[in-house]
XYZ file of C-alpha atoms in Angstrom:
671
model
C -3.868 16.619 29.663
C -0.482 16.099 29.471
C -0.485 12.388 31.028
C -3.325 11.899 28.378
C -1.385 12.894 25.875
C 1.082 10.970 27.282
C -0.599 7.876 27.480
C -1.435 8.442 23.607
C 2.350 9.016 22.007
C 3.375 5.856 24.310
C 0.665 3.688 22.566
C 0.561 4.785 19.365
C 4.991 4.837 19.468
C 5.098 0.746 20.470
C 1.960 -0.011 17.630
C 3.585 1.883 14.725
C 7.035 0.921 15.759
C 5.719 -2.883 15.419
C 3.747 -2.417 12.169
C 6.749 -0.702 10.450
C 9.059 -4.075 11.089
C 7.773 -4.938 7.767
C 8.128 -1.771 5.683
C 11.800 -2.144 7.175
C 12.347 -5.623 6.364
C 10.871 -5.367 2.482
C 13.240 -2.126 1.995
C 15.399 -2.608 -1.072
C 17.790 -0.113 0.016
C 18.229 -1.296 3.735
C 18.711 -4.888 2.061
C 21.579 -3.738 -0.194
C 22.884 -1.691 2.807
C 22.585 -4.049 5.328
C 23.665 -7.678 3.203
C 20.156 -9.434 4.095
C 17.136 -10.566 2.282
C 13.526 -11.608 2.922
C 11.304 -14.101 0.977
C 9.018 -12.802 -1.370
C 5.584 -13.432 -2.856
C 3.111 -12.421 -4.970
C 1.550 -9.076 -3.902
C 5.078 -9.065 -1.636
C 5.506 -5.278 -3.266
C 2.590 -3.753 -1.404
C 3.803 -4.627 2.061
C 5.679 -1.334 2.004
C 2.653 1.002 0.669
C 0.026 -0.527 2.673
C 2.288 -0.851 5.827
C 3.414 2.495 5.304
C -0.570 3.822 4.832
C -1.050 1.946 8.113
C 1.617 3.732 10.416
C 0.758 6.943 8.622
C -3.096 6.458 9.616
C -2.457 5.751 13.040
C 0.904 7.320 13.906
C 0.841 10.449 11.576
C -2.680 11.574 11.469
C -2.354 12.948 15.050
C -0.201 15.477 14.072
C -1.978 16.879 11.832
C -4.879 16.641 13.847
C -2.878 19.161 16.596
C -1.573 21.352 13.657
C -5.234 22.396 13.007
C -5.995 24.486 15.668
C -2.138 26.296 14.801
C -3.485 27.188 11.581
C -7.055 28.405 12.763
C -5.078 30.868 15.283
C -2.802 31.509 12.032
C 0.555 30.370 14.773
C 1.845 27.825 12.737
C 4.186 26.142 14.833
C 6.160 22.485 15.546
C 2.744 20.901 14.588
C 2.399 22.542 11.363
C 5.977 21.588 10.443
C 6.020 18.116 11.370
C 2.287 17.706 9.928
C 3.882 19.054 6.620
C 7.375 17.236 6.358
C 5.217 13.389 7.421
C 2.958 14.829 4.537
C 4.703 15.705 1.743
C 6.821 12.446 2.449
C 3.474 10.601 2.379
C 2.159 11.865 -0.544
C 5.529 11.579 -2.806
C 5.589 8.118 -1.887
C 2.682 7.101 -3.164
C 3.100 8.846 -5.925
C 6.010 6.918 -6.678
C 3.846 4.027 -6.313
C 1.693 5.131 -9.697
C 4.839 6.066 -11.253
C 7.347 3.935 -10.776
C 10.127 5.405 -11.878
C 10.381 7.357 -9.183
C 12.147 5.971 -6.158
C 9.828 5.672 -2.720
C 11.088 5.901 1.084
C 8.410 4.261 2.916
C 11.138 3.092 5.208
C 12.185 6.831 5.797
C 8.592 7.487 6.114
C 7.452 4.893 8.510
C 10.935 5.586 10.772
C 10.373 9.244 11.004
C 6.943 9.355 12.592
C 8.205 6.565 15.119
C 10.985 8.687 15.997
C 8.380 11.836 16.264
C 6.192 9.596 18.421
C 8.613 8.516 20.597
C 9.909 12.502 21.227
C 6.981 13.351 21.907
C 6.368 10.859 24.456
C 9.540 11.561 25.940
C 8.319 15.301 26.126
C 4.996 14.765 27.504
C 6.058 12.283 30.483
C 8.998 15.318 31.204
C 6.159 17.744 31.246
C 3.870 15.548 33.488
C 6.392 14.930 36.010
C 7.220 18.586 36.465
C 3.677 19.698 36.541
C 2.771 17.040 39.110
C 2.893 19.766 42.051
C -0.900 20.362 41.717
C -1.295 16.392 41.464
C 0.792 15.852 44.672
C -1.010 18.543 46.526
C -4.218 17.130 45.806
C -3.041 13.333 46.996
C -2.811 15.148 50.401
C -6.239 15.572 51.063
C -7.680 12.265 52.505
C -10.979 10.671 51.439
C -12.701 9.914 54.241
C -13.173 11.466 57.996
C -13.898 10.622 61.730
C -16.582 13.012 62.217
C -17.651 13.108 66.072
C -21.741 13.076 66.473
C -23.475 14.074 69.430
C -23.485 11.264 71.133
C -19.453 10.767 71.093
C -19.255 8.087 68.816
C -17.631 8.591 65.511
C -18.682 7.994 62.030
C -16.612 7.655 58.851
C -17.911 10.140 55.890
C -16.273 11.431 52.884
C -14.265 14.772 53.569
C -16.818 16.623 50.825
C -19.618 16.064 53.598
C -17.789 18.024 56.107
C -19.225 21.041 56.827
C -18.029 24.207 59.152
C -18.291 23.392 62.763
C -17.875 19.451 62.513
C -16.103 18.004 65.517
C -13.096 15.425 63.956
C -10.919 12.710 65.164
C -7.519 12.780 63.486
C -6.017 9.422 65.097
C -1.862 9.163 64.989
C -0.627 9.009 61.649
C -3.879 9.791 60.030
C -3.907 13.203 57.490
C -5.981 15.897 58.950
C -9.502 16.268 56.784
C -9.788 20.040 57.010
C -8.391 23.140 58.099
C -9.709 23.739 61.560
C -8.655 24.306 65.187
C -7.902 21.782 68.076
C -10.433 21.535 70.764
C -8.298 18.193 72.351
C -5.605 16.695 72.350
C -1.874 17.178 71.967
C 0.800 16.118 69.323
C 3.125 17.328 66.549
C 2.193 17.621 63.461
C 3.774 17.232 60.543
C 3.363 20.574 58.046
C 6.063 19.872 55.691
C 4.076 19.482 52.479
C 2.398 22.986 53.291
C 5.027 25.180 54.588
C 8.243 23.602 53.650
C 8.986 23.569 57.487
C 10.749 20.536 58.240
C 10.567 19.944 61.764
C 6.901 18.579 62.911
C 4.974 21.628 64.755
C 3.530 21.374 68.214
C -0.329 21.358 68.459
C -2.644 21.887 71.790
C -5.968 23.147 72.223
C -6.568 26.693 70.086
C -3.948 25.569 67.739
C -4.897 26.196 64.344
C -3.864 22.799 61.950
C -4.342 22.488 58.173
C -6.457 20.076 55.894
C -3.701 17.700 54.390
C -1.034 17.534 56.826
C -0.063 14.487 59.296
C -0.583 14.010 62.707
C 1.849 12.501 64.830
C 1.820 10.306 67.968
C -0.988 12.047 69.523
C -4.751 11.969 69.068
C -6.259 15.413 67.949
C -10.001 16.373 68.282
C -10.084 19.203 65.607
C -13.233 21.792 64.512
C -13.457 22.049 61.425
C -13.068 25.827 60.060
C -12.696 25.691 56.415
C -13.544 23.219 53.698
C -13.394 22.463 49.905
C -12.282 25.423 47.942
C -11.999 27.700 51.210
C -8.965 25.506 52.527
C -5.425 26.405 52.942
C -4.725 23.394 50.533
C -7.400 23.958 47.678
C -5.742 27.871 48.001
C -2.299 26.883 47.343
C -3.344 24.560 44.468
C -4.950 27.494 42.928
C -2.236 29.451 43.087
C 0.495 27.008 41.808
C -1.827 26.157 38.862
C -2.244 29.787 37.995
C 1.942 30.147 38.415
C 2.629 27.074 35.691
C 0.091 28.377 33.504
C 1.327 31.881 33.397
C 4.061 33.079 31.148
C 7.341 34.765 31.886
C 9.199 37.056 29.896
C 11.574 34.421 28.573
C 8.772 32.115 27.544
C 7.511 34.783 25.701
C 10.340 35.441 23.905
C 11.201 31.524 23.169
C 6.966 31.279 21.989
C 8.016 34.531 19.777
C 10.889 32.192 18.353
C 9.304 29.306 18.187
C 6.516 30.833 15.773
C 9.375 32.439 13.913
C 11.094 29.489 13.307
C 8.523 27.999 11.286
C 8.755 30.947 8.599
C 12.455 30.244 9.122
C 12.622 26.465 8.217
C 9.904 26.924 5.113
C 11.929 29.254 3.681
C 15.050 27.195 4.141
C 12.876 24.145 2.584
C 11.924 26.262 -0.393
C 15.396 27.578 -1.149
C 16.808 23.844 -0.664
C 14.181 22.134 -3.355
C 14.989 25.013 -5.347
C 19.028 24.494 -5.234
C 18.887 20.880 -5.347
C 16.458 20.825 -8.227
C 19.342 23.460 -9.857
C 21.768 20.546 -9.017
C 20.285 17.251 -10.131
C 17.045 17.794 -11.176
C 13.659 16.953 -9.591
C 14.092 13.446 -7.889
C 13.395 11.833 -4.670
C 16.686 13.575 -3.205
C 15.021 16.715 -3.278
C 12.241 15.666 -1.560
C 14.668 13.799 1.340
C 16.251 17.300 1.675
C 13.206 18.786 1.781
C 11.610 16.630 4.325
C 14.909 16.497 6.457
C 14.887 20.455 6.808
C 11.461 20.314 7.692
C 11.877 17.746 10.148
C 15.063 18.815 11.658
C 14.010 22.555 12.280
C 10.472 21.593 14.358
C 11.166 23.785 17.862
C 10.387 20.817 20.288
C 13.445 21.812 22.014
C 12.589 25.653 22.151
C 9.331 24.900 23.104
C 10.139 22.441 25.798
C 13.183 24.813 27.285
C 10.857 27.468 29.380
C 7.805 25.705 30.386
C 9.683 22.402 31.827
C 11.646 24.950 33.691
C 8.929 27.087 35.143
C 6.891 23.851 35.766
C 9.993 22.539 37.957
C 10.818 26.389 39.563
C 6.928 26.301 40.188
C 6.829 22.988 41.600
C 10.339 23.476 44.248
C 9.084 26.529 45.390
C 5.964 25.517 46.493
C 7.553 22.603 48.014
C 9.490 24.873 50.140
C 6.580 27.484 51.087
C 7.283 29.897 48.226
C 3.592 29.864 46.688
C 4.485 32.205 43.075
C 1.285 33.956 41.572
C 3.380 35.930 39.184
C 5.880 34.540 36.875
C 7.226 37.932 35.822
C 7.937 38.777 39.349
C 9.540 35.044 40.149
C 12.165 36.243 37.067
C 12.573 39.990 38.321
C 13.790 38.722 41.950
C 17.269 37.917 40.595
C 17.640 41.257 39.491
C 16.428 42.890 42.871
C 18.992 45.542 43.963
C 17.059 46.615 47.320
C 14.794 44.373 49.482
C 12.692 46.320 52.007
C 11.366 44.756 54.646
C 8.696 45.880 57.299
C 10.119 45.616 60.451
C 7.768 44.578 62.656
C 6.932 40.678 62.488
C 9.324 40.369 59.677
C 12.743 41.123 60.837
C 11.394 41.231 64.507
C 9.492 39.010 66.838
C 6.174 41.450 66.775
C 6.460 41.158 70.721
C 8.024 42.610 73.344
C 10.268 40.759 75.391
C 12.440 40.737 78.334
C 16.145 41.709 76.958
C 17.709 42.562 80.107
C 17.434 43.114 83.619
C 19.117 45.141 86.867
C 18.184 44.444 90.611
C 19.262 46.572 93.673
C 21.753 44.708 96.238
C 20.549 41.434 97.645
C 18.148 40.395 94.953
C 18.752 37.919 93.012
C 17.458 38.624 89.450
C 15.257 35.258 89.280
C 13.329 36.267 92.294
C 12.496 39.412 91.101
C 11.596 38.335 87.750
C 9.054 35.758 89.378
C 7.454 38.455 91.555
C 7.031 40.437 88.326
C 5.331 37.455 86.872
C 3.305 37.292 89.859
C 1.883 40.518 89.753
C 1.102 40.753 85.916
C -0.344 37.284 86.108
C -3.962 38.854 85.752
C -2.995 41.075 82.677
C -3.051 40.737 79.228
C -0.924 43.725 78.320
C 2.056 42.580 75.355
C 4.552 43.702 78.720
C 2.614 41.037 81.208
C 2.595 38.954 78.669
C 6.625 38.936 77.988
C 7.627 39.453 81.494
C 5.392 35.961 82.009
C 7.266 34.683 79.363
C 10.328 35.447 80.277
C 9.873 33.550 83.291
C 8.520 30.555 81.950
C 11.466 30.424 79.664
C 13.687 30.383 82.894
C 11.487 27.489 84.446
C 10.654 30.005 87.508
C 6.919 29.505 89.747
C 5.726 32.882 90.487
C 4.070 33.196 94.088
C 0.213 33.463 94.585
C -0.969 37.373 93.939
C -4.238 38.459 95.097
C -5.370 42.460 95.129
C -4.957 42.294 91.554
C -5.544 46.525 90.434
C -4.376 48.124 86.934
C -3.416 51.803 87.296
C -4.441 53.462 84.081
C -1.169 54.876 82.184
C 1.017 53.597 84.468
C 0.860 49.844 85.333
C -0.413 47.342 87.695
C -0.485 46.280 91.464
C -0.752 43.204 93.411
C -0.637 41.636 97.408
C 2.154 38.941 97.236
C 3.085 37.375 100.897
C 1.912 40.309 102.579
C 3.586 42.959 100.687
C 2.477 45.800 98.266
C 3.955 45.057 94.690
C 4.307 47.517 91.851
C 5.237 46.849 88.236
C 5.204 50.182 85.670
C 6.932 52.764 84.030
C 8.695 55.692 85.198
C 4.766 57.479 85.523
C 4.415 54.657 88.065
C 7.665 55.952 90.013
C 6.265 59.324 89.754
C 3.023 58.473 91.609
C 4.772 56.505 94.285
C 7.491 58.919 94.798
C 9.796 56.163 94.462
C 13.945 57.132 94.119
C 15.938 55.114 91.564
C 19.317 54.080 92.759
C 22.241 55.249 90.304
C 22.930 51.905 89.220
C 19.528 51.429 88.089
C 19.445 54.976 86.647
C 22.673 54.155 84.853
C 20.522 51.008 83.548
C 17.926 52.551 82.361
C 19.870 55.602 80.233
C 21.612 52.736 78.773
C 18.354 50.928 77.564
C 17.087 54.328 76.455
C 19.931 54.792 74.355
C 19.160 51.220 72.699
C 15.768 52.259 72.043
C 14.577 49.770 74.689
C 11.546 50.282 77.312
C 12.432 50.315 81.041
C 9.381 48.992 83.282
C 10.415 48.927 87.262
C 9.810 46.502 90.151
C 8.442 48.602 93.543
C 7.861 46.245 96.647
C 6.389 48.277 99.542
C 7.514 51.224 98.010
C 11.253 50.360 97.520
C 12.485 50.075 94.004
C 14.165 46.938 93.393
C 14.272 45.984 90.008
C 14.021 47.599 86.140
C 13.297 45.296 83.079
C 14.416 46.555 79.720
C 11.796 45.500 77.120
C 12.456 45.562 73.102
C 10.723 43.929 70.193
C 13.306 40.845 70.281
C 15.228 40.722 66.683
C 14.598 37.489 65.256
C 17.404 34.994 65.560
C 17.350 35.061 61.360
C 17.325 38.221 60.373
C 21.189 38.553 61.134
C 21.606 35.662 58.714
C 19.233 37.214 56.067
C 21.304 40.256 55.730
C 24.334 39.115 55.275
C 23.063 36.621 52.927
C 21.483 39.663 50.539
C 24.552 41.602 50.955
C 26.624 38.435 49.877
C 24.153 38.391 46.854
C 24.636 42.450 46.052
C 21.526 43.496 47.583
C 20.866 46.360 49.392
C 18.972 46.164 52.433
C 16.067 48.261 53.800
C 13.992 48.464 57.094
C 10.754 50.531 56.898
C 8.731 50.976 60.365
C 6.406 53.259 61.748
C 8.428 53.223 65.141
C 10.590 56.106 66.315
C 13.830 56.977 64.640
C 15.858 55.611 67.748
C 13.862 52.264 67.840
C 14.664 51.597 64.155
C 18.435 52.995 64.053
C 18.570 50.226 66.872
C 17.179 47.359 65.431
C 19.304 48.534 61.879
C 22.853 49.227 63.265
C 22.370 45.580 64.901
C 21.155 44.010 62.266
C 23.915 46.157 59.206
C 20.852 47.347 57.399
C 21.863 49.876 54.741
C 18.557 52.456 54.862
C 16.094 53.125 57.362
C 12.330 54.402 56.907
C 11.462 55.223 59.966
C 7.986 56.969 61.541
C 6.386 55.923 58.430
C 2.484 55.609 58.168
C 0.893 52.596 56.538
C -0.732 54.636 54.046
C 3.218 56.650 52.884
C 4.790 52.832 52.954
C 4.585 52.515 49.232
C 6.098 55.850 49.026
C 9.035 54.928 50.316
C 9.216 52.019 47.816
C 8.660 54.581 45.171
C 11.580 56.608 46.426
C 13.985 53.516 45.676
C 12.458 52.956 42.582
C 13.236 56.673 41.570
C 16.923 55.763 41.881
C 16.501 53.406 39.361
C 16.547 50.305 41.477
C 14.549 47.366 41.254
C 13.345 47.398 44.300
C 11.353 44.223 46.439
C 9.470 44.390 49.738
C 8.872 42.195 52.240
C 5.708 42.601 54.469
C 2.637 41.095 56.172
C 0.286 41.148 53.155
C -1.819 42.935 55.098
C -1.113 46.270 56.555
C 1.781 46.760 53.318
C -0.375 45.490 50.753
C -0.186 49.332 48.918
C 3.826 48.800 49.360
C 4.011 45.038 48.398
C 1.458 46.306 45.003
C 3.957 49.225 44.472
C 7.136 47.113 44.710
C 8.715 45.504 41.418
C 8.735 42.111 43.317
C 5.986 41.952 46.131
C 6.465 39.284 48.797
C 3.722 38.192 51.571
C 5.746 36.520 54.649
C 3.922 35.367 57.496
C 0.957 35.093 55.945
C 0.453 31.888 57.311
C -2.812 29.860 56.189
C -4.251 32.958 54.218
C -2.375 32.139 50.750
C -5.089 34.502 49.025
C -2.791 37.534 49.588
C -4.115 39.435 46.369
C -1.310 42.567 47.091
C 1.714 40.017 46.553
C 3.386 38.516 43.590
C 5.070 35.557 45.880
C 3.914 34.060 48.957
C 6.005 32.714 51.849
C 3.900 30.361 54.009
C 6.990 30.457 56.516
C 7.056 33.676 58.604
C 10.812 32.958 57.905
C 12.604 35.677 56.248
C 15.478 33.345 54.900
C 12.520 32.252 52.323
C 13.392 35.443 50.799
C 16.864 34.710 50.244
C 15.494 31.122 49.082
C 13.252 33.179 46.459
C 16.194 35.199 45.163
C 18.292 32.388 44.860
C 15.790 29.823 43.459
C 15.150 33.015 40.856
C 18.926 33.108 39.843
C 19.148 29.095 39.488
C 15.805 29.156 36.933
C 16.632 32.212 35.024
C 20.086 30.329 34.774
C 18.351 27.249 33.173
C 16.190 28.815 30.773
C 19.158 30.734 29.336
C 20.814 27.360 28.616
C 18.212 25.794 27.386
C 17.364 28.782 24.901
C 21.231 28.819 23.887
C 21.063 25.031 23.301
C 17.751 25.314 21.449
C 18.546 28.129 18.877
C 21.743 27.020 18.631
C 20.531 23.513 17.594
C 18.645 25.049 14.794
C 21.200 27.183 13.449
C 23.147 24.482 13.119
C 20.846 21.872 11.870
C 19.117 23.107 9.462
C 21.875 24.345 6.972
C 23.045 20.543 7.933
C 19.516 19.251 6.457
C 20.066 21.585 3.667
C 22.952 19.494 2.701
C 25.796 22.228 2.847
C 28.002 19.127 3.401
C 26.953 16.847 0.568
C 30.429 18.038 -1.311
C 32.337 15.803 1.436
C 29.767 13.626 1.164
C 27.676 14.230 4.611
C 23.708 14.159 3.864
C 21.254 13.400 6.648
C 18.287 10.920 5.722
C 14.872 12.332 7.696
C 14.715 9.148 9.955
C 18.425 10.362 11.046
C 16.983 14.492 11.143
C 13.845 13.533 12.993
C 16.514 11.839 15.573
C 18.969 14.444 15.916
C 15.685 16.915 16.739
C 14.168 14.345 19.555
C 18.034 14.262 21.143
C 17.788 18.120 21.179
C 14.769 17.877 22.866
C 15.687 15.016 25.371
C 18.923 17.331 25.910
C 17.134 20.157 26.987
C 14.389 18.031 29.343
C 17.561 16.743 31.100
C 19.111 20.037 31.966
C 15.840 21.414 32.917
C 15.682 18.489 35.526
C 18.887 19.462 36.893
C 17.327 22.235 38.590
C 15.980 20.250 41.141
C 19.612 20.143 42.756
C 19.612 23.903 43.037
C 21.119 24.149 47.325
C 18.100 26.497 48.853
C 19.244 24.967 52.176
C 19.638 27.893 54.868
C 23.055 27.968 56.019
C 23.663 27.656 59.782
C 22.632 30.695 61.996
C 25.029 32.687 64.549
C 23.830 30.828 67.231
C 24.680 27.694 65.715
C 20.672 26.757 65.243
C 20.475 23.961 62.678
C 19.321 25.146 59.272
C 16.299 24.382 57.855
C 16.110 21.682 55.018
C 14.991 22.593 51.746
C 12.645 20.624 50.044
C 12.925 18.542 47.038
C 10.852 19.288 43.605
C 8.190 16.210 43.162
C-alpha cells in the first residue's frame, strides 16, 4: 500500500509541477516581484485558471478522495484539512475570474498542491522503507528448490510445490527452501537473517534447518518438515506484520491529538477569518490567511511521529532476533522494575556438566574421566551424557568397554581391560560397601555445599575418583545480570530446584531475589508477588512450561523458543537462546520511546508556534506567510520527524564483551 501511494504521489508531483510552470510565469504578482515579463497573446489571460484547474483536478483531487473515509468515519484528520485548504483557495480563485475586481492567487494554489504532493511522496517513501521488514523477510525464501527423486536424480520445482517429507538438495551458497532436518552432509548455515546470530551455525545429520537461511560451503540433503504458512519464516512474517499494525500507548495519544488538531485548526481558521475581515474587510488577504492556517496545521508530522518509529523499531528488533507480538509490552519494557528469569535452560544450560573432579593418589584426572566415559558409553542418562561430553571437550579417548549393565537407582557397571568398573552415586557406594578416602569425602562435602551432585568412579572395589556435577551456568548469564543492574532493574530467579541449588546459582550470579521449589502451576503467583509490591515485572521463560507466568507478567518474554515463533503466551519472542537479548530488548524499548517523545514534542511544538504565525499575529511587523510557504514549513516539519525517526537505526544494541573475553554478538542493523 505504501509503495503504491509513494509512486502515485511521486508521479503526480512531477506532472503537477510541470503544469504549474505556465501559471507561475503568467502570474502578475510574481512578474512584479521578480521583475520579469512574458509575451502575451489573445487568450493568455486564461492560462492561469485553465492550468490551475488541471493541476487541481490531477494533483489536488486525490486529497479530496482520501478525505472521504475520514469524514465517513467522523474522524477528520490531515486529509480533511488539506482538502479544505485547497478547495477554499480553488473556489475563491475561480470566483475571482467571474468577479474581476477580486484578486486571485492561482500561483499560490498550484504551488500549494505541488508542495503537498512532495511532502506526501517523502512521507510515503519513509514509511515504505521503514515498513519493509516483512518484504525483506519474504525475499529470503527462494523461488525454486532441487527435489531429489526416488532414482536419486534432482528436479527443479517451485518451492510452493514442496510437501512435507520431500528430500531436497541444498547446494553451497543456496538458500534453504523450507524448514526441515539434515539427513546427509555437513555445512555451516548463515541464520543471521532469522535469529540475529552473526556467526554461521554448524549443521550435520539430525540438525534442524530453517527455510530462508543460507547454506555455506558444504552440500546438504534436507528432509522437508514444514512448508508454506507453517514455516518459521512465515510465522516471523506474521508476527512482524501484526506488530507494525498494532498501536502503542504513545501512538494512541498521538492519534487523539491529531484528531483534536483538526478542530483546533478549524476554530483558528474561523477566528482568523473574522479578525482579518474586521481589520481589513473581506478580500483575498482574508482567504489567504484562512488557507495558510488550514495548510500549516495539517498534522502530517504528528501523524508520522509514532508509526515511523514503530516501523523502524519492529524492523530493527526482527533483524536482531526479537519478535514483537504486543506493541504496548514493547513500550513497557523500558519501565520494568524487575525481571524474573526461569533458571533451567535460561540462566543455565539446562543440562548437567562436570564442574570439578578429584582423584586418589596415583590416578590421573584425565585417565579417570576417560574410564568413566567408557563405562557410561551405552547410557542415555543426563549424567552419562555430561561425563562423555567432558571427556570429548578434553579430547580424551575412552577405552573399550563390555558387559554394560545399568543398576537401577545406583549407577552403571562395565568391564574394561579385565577390571570391573562402576560409576554411580552414594547409593552405589553403600551397595559396594566402599570406603571414601578423606580428601574425596572433603571434596564431596564441598560439592554438597555448592548444591552439586557427586558421582563416584570405582575400579575393582576401590574408589578412585569423584566428579562434581551441576547444571552449568551459562557464560552470558553473568553479564546479563550485571547489565540489568546497570539499567536499574532488579533481577529475580524462578526454579523448581531445591533452595540450596537455587541459592548457589543466585549467589554466583549476584541475583537479587530467589524463588525456589516452585511448581510450574505456581510460577505465576511469584510474578504476582512482585507486582503486588507495585513493581512492573517482566518474565523470561521458555514459552511452554512458563506460559501462566508469561501471561501474568507485564512483559512476557519467551527465550530459547528457537523455531517455535508462535508462542501465544509471550509478548516478545527472542529467537536465540541468549539471555543477553533481554538487555537488548530493554535498550531498544528505551531508545524507541525516546524517539517517540522527541517526535511528539517537535510535531506538537511546531503547531503551537506555526498556527498563530499563519493566522498573522506578526502582521504588524510585516511578517506574513503565504499558503505556499505554510505548505513548505508543514512539509519541512514532516521531513524533520522522519529524519529523527531514522536515527533510531543507530541505536547501539551490541552486547558488551563477556567476562571470559568471548567476542560479543554483533547487533544487526535495520533494513
